[in-house]
Short mmCIF file of C-alpha atoms in Angstrom, two decimals:
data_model
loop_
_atom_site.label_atom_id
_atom_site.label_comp_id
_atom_site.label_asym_id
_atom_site.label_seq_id
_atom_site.Cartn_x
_atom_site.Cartn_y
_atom_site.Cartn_z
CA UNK A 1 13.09 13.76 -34.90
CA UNK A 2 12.14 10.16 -33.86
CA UNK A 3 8.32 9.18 -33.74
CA UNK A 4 9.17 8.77 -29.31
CA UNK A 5 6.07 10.77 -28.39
CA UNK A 6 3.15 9.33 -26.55
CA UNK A 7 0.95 10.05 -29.63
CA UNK A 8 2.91 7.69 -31.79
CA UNK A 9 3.79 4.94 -29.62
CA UNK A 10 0.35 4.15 -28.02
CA UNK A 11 -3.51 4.08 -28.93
CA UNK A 12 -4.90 5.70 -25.41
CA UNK A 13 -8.25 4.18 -25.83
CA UNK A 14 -6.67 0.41 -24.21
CA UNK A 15 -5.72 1.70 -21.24
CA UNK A 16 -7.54 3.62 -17.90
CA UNK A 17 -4.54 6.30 -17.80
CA UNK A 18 -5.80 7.63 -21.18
CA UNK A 19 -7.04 11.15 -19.64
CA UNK A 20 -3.30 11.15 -17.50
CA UNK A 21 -1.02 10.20 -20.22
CA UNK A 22 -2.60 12.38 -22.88
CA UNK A 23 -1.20 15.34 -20.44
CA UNK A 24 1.93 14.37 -21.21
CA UNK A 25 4.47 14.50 -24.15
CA UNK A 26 6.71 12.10 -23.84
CA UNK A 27 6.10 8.19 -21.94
CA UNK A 28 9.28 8.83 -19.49
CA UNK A 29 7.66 12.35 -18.37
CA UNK A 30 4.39 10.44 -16.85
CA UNK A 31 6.23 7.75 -14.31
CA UNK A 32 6.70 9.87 -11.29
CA UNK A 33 2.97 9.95 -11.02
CA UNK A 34 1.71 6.37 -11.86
CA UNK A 35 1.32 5.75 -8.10
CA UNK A 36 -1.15 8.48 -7.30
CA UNK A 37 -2.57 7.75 -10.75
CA UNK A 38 -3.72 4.44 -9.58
CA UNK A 39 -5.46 5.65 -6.39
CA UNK A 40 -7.24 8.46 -7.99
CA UNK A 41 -8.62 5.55 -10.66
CA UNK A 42 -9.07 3.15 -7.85
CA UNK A 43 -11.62 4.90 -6.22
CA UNK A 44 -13.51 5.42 -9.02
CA UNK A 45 -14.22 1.71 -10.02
CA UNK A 46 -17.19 0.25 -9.49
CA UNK A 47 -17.53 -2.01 -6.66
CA UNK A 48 -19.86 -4.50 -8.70
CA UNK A 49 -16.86 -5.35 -11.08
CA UNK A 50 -13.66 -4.38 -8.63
CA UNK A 51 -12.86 -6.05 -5.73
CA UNK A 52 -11.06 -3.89 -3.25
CA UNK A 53 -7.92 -5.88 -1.19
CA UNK A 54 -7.05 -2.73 1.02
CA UNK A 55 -3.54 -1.26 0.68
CA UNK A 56 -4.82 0.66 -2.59
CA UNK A 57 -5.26 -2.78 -4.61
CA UNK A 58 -8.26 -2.99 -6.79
CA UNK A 59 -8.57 -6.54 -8.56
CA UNK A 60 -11.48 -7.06 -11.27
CA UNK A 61 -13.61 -9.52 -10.53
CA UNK A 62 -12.96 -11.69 -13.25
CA UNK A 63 -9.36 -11.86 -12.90
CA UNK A 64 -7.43 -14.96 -12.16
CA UNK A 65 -5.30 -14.41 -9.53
CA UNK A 66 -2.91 -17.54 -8.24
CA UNK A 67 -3.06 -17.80 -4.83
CA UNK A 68 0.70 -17.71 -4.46
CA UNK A 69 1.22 -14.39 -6.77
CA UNK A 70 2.10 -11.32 -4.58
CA UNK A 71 0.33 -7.82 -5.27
CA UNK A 72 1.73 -4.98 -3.67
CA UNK A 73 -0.55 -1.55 -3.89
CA UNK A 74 -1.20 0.49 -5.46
CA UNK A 75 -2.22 -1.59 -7.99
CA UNK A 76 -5.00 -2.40 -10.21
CA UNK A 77 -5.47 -5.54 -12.16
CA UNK A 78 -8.20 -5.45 -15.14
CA UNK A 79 -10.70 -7.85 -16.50
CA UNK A 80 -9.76 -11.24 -17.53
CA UNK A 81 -6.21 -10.76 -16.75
CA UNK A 82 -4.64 -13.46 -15.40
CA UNK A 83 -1.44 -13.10 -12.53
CA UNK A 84 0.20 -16.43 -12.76
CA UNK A 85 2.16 -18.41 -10.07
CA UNK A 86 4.89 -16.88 -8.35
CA UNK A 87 4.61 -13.42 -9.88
CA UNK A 88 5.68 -10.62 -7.71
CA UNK A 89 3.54 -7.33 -8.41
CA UNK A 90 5.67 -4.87 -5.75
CA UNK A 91 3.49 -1.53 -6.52
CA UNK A 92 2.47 0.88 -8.89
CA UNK A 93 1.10 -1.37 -11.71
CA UNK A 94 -1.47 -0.08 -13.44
CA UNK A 95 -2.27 -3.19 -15.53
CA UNK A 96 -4.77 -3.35 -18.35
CA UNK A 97 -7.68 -5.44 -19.59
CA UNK A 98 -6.46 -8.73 -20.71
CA UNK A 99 -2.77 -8.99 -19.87
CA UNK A 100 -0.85 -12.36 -18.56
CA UNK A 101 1.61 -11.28 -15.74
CA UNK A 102 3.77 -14.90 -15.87
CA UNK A 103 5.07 -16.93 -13.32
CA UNK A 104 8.15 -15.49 -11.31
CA UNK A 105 7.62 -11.79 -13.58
CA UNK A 106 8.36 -9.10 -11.40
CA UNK A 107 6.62 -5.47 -12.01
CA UNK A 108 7.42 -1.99 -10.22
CA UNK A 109 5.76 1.43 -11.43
CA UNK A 110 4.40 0.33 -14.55
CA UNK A 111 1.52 0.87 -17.04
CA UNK A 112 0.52 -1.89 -18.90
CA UNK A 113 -2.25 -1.36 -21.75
CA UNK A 114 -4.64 -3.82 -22.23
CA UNK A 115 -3.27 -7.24 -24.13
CA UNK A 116 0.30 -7.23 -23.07
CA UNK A 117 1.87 -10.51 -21.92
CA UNK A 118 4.53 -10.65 -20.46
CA UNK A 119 4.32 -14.26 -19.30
CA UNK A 120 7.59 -15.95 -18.27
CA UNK A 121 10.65 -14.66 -16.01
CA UNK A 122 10.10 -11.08 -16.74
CA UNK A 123 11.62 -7.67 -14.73
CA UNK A 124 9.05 -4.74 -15.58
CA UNK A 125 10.15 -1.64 -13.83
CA UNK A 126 9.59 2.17 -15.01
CA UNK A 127 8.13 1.22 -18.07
CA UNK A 128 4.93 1.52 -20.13
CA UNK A 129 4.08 -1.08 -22.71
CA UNK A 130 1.16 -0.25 -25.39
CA UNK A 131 -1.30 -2.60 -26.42
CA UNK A 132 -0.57 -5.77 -27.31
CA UNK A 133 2.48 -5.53 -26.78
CA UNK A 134 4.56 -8.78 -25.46
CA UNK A 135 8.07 -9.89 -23.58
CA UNK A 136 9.06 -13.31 -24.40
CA UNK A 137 10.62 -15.60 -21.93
CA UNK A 138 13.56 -14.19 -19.95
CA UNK A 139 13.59 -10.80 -21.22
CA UNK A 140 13.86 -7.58 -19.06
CA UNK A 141 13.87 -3.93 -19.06
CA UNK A 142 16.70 -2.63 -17.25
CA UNK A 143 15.92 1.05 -15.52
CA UNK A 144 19.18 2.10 -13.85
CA UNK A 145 22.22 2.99 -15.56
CA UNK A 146 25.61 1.38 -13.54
CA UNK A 147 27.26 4.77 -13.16
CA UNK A 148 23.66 6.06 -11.51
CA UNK A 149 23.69 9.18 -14.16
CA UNK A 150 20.44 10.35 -15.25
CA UNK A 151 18.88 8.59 -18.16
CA UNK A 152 19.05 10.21 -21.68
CA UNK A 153 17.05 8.75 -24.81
CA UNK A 154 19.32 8.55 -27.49
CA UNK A 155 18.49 8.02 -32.09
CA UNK A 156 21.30 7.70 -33.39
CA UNK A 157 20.11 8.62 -36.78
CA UNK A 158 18.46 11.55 -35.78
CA UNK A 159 21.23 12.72 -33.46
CA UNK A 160 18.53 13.21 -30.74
CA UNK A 161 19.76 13.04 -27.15
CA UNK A 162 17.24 14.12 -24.34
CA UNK A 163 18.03 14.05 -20.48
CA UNK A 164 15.12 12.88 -18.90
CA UNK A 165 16.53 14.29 -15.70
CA UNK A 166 15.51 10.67 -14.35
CA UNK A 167 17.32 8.45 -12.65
CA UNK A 168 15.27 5.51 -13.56
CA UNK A 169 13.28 4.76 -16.47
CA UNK A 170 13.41 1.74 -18.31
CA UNK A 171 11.29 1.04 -21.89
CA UNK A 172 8.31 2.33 -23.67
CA UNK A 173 7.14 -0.28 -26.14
CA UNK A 174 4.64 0.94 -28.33
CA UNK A 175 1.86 -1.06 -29.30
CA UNK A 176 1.87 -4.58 -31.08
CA UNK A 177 5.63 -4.77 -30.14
CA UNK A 178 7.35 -8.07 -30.12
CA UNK A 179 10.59 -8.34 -27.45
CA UNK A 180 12.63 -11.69 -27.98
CA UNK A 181 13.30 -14.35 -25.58
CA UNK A 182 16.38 -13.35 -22.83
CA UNK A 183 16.74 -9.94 -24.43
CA UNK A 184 17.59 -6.92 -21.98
CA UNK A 185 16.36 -3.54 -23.18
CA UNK A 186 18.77 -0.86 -21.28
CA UNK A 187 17.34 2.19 -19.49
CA UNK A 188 15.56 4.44 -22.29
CA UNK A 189 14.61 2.38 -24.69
CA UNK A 190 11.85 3.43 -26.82
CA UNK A 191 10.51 1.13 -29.37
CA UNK A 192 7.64 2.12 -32.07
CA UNK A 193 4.32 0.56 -33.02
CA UNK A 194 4.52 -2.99 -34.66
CA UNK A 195 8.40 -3.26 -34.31
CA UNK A 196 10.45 -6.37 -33.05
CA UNK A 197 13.53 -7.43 -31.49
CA UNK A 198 15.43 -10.67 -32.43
CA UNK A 199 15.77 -12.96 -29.23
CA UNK A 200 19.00 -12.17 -27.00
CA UNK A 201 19.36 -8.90 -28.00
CA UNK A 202 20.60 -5.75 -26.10
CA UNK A 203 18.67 -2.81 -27.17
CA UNK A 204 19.29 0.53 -26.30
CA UNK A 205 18.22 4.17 -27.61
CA UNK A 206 15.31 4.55 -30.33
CA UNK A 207 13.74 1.60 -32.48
CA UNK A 208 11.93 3.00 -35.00
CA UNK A 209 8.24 2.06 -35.67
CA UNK A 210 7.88 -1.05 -37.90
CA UNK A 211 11.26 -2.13 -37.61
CA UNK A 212 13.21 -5.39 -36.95
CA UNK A 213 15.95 -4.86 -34.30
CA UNK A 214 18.13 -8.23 -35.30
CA UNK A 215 21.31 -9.58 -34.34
CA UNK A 216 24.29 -7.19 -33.87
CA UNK A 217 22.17 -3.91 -33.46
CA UNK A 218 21.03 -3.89 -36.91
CA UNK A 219 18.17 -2.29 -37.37
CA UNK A 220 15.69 -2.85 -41.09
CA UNK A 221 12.18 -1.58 -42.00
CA UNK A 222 9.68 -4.83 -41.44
CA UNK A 223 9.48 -4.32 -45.73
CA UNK A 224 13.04 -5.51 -46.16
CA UNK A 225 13.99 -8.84 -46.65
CA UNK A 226 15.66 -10.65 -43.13
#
């Protein structure tokens, strides 16, 4: 069995959904509720370090927020994080201490642990990315099948196949993951701790933890020679 569970892709104590994801089993099983998740937190910030924008938006006060970024609620930004230029928050981000949300990135019904960047021309939707965890330039998740079918995580060495009984989910990157520039990882990707994926890939099913996903799908332990 593949290491896909939310104890082995992500170290709760970087993000505020700790308590709420720790409920859960597996990172796909805890979207539905990342909207309601963010209002229960949001009223439980303190004032002194939160400001509140209305619309169930909470923004820490030392954010820096570009005056031409949208944020859509419910949505919480975290200290020091910065929302660049022409990003387009549309709801349901729960987004961590320390993260870069790029110009024109685009982010629906995520969690994002503290650390992650994902700084240039980025689509976030349905996802969770751990800590530290970063999308370079250009690369997506992608959260809807073409045929509409429900989403089904798939490790091909394992012979695992679960039906998340979802229509949309995109990725769960665990933490320290590195994505590569223009790469598109297809609805259920799961990717462990400390693994990477060579630019312009397409990824789909299980990466396993400390891993390099490289050109052509192949897939060696970070101890191998590239």
């Amino acid at each position: 069995m593949p290491e896909i569970k939310i104890a082995d892709l992500f170290d709760l104590t970087h993000t505020k959904a700790a308590e709420y994801l720790s409920g859960y089993t597996y990172p796909w099983e805890a979207l539905p509720g990342i909207k309601n998740l963010i209002l229960e937190i949001g009223e439980t910030l303190d004032p002194s370090e939160y400001d509140y924008k209305g619309e169930g938006i909470w923004i820490s006060k030392s954010a820096k927020i570009y005056p031409n970024a949208y944020i859509g609620g419910p949505c919480i930004i975290g200290h020091n994080t910065e929302v660049r230029p022409g990003a387009f928050i549309r709801g349901s981000a729960l987004v961590g201490d320390g993260c870069v949300v790029g110009n024109s990135t685009e982010l629906k019904n995520v969690i994002l642990f503290d650390g992650v960047q994902v700084p240039h021309y980025n689509y976030v939707g349905d996802s969770i990315l751990g800590y530290k965890s970063h999308m370079g330039a250009g690369s997506i998740t992608s959260n809807v099948k073409s045929d509409k079918t429900h989403v089904h995580i798939k490790d091909a060495a394992s012979g695992t196949d679960i039906d998340t009984g979802m229509k949309k989910v995109g990725a769960a990157l665990g933490d320290f993951v590195e994505v590569g520039c223009n790469s598109v990882l297809n609805p259920g990707t799961v990717i462990g701790r400390n693994s990477a994926v060579y630019p312009i890939s397409s990824t789909r099913g299980v990466i396993p933890a400390n891993s390099i996903y490289k050109t052509g799908g192949k897939i060696i332990a970070k101890s191998q020679k590239i």
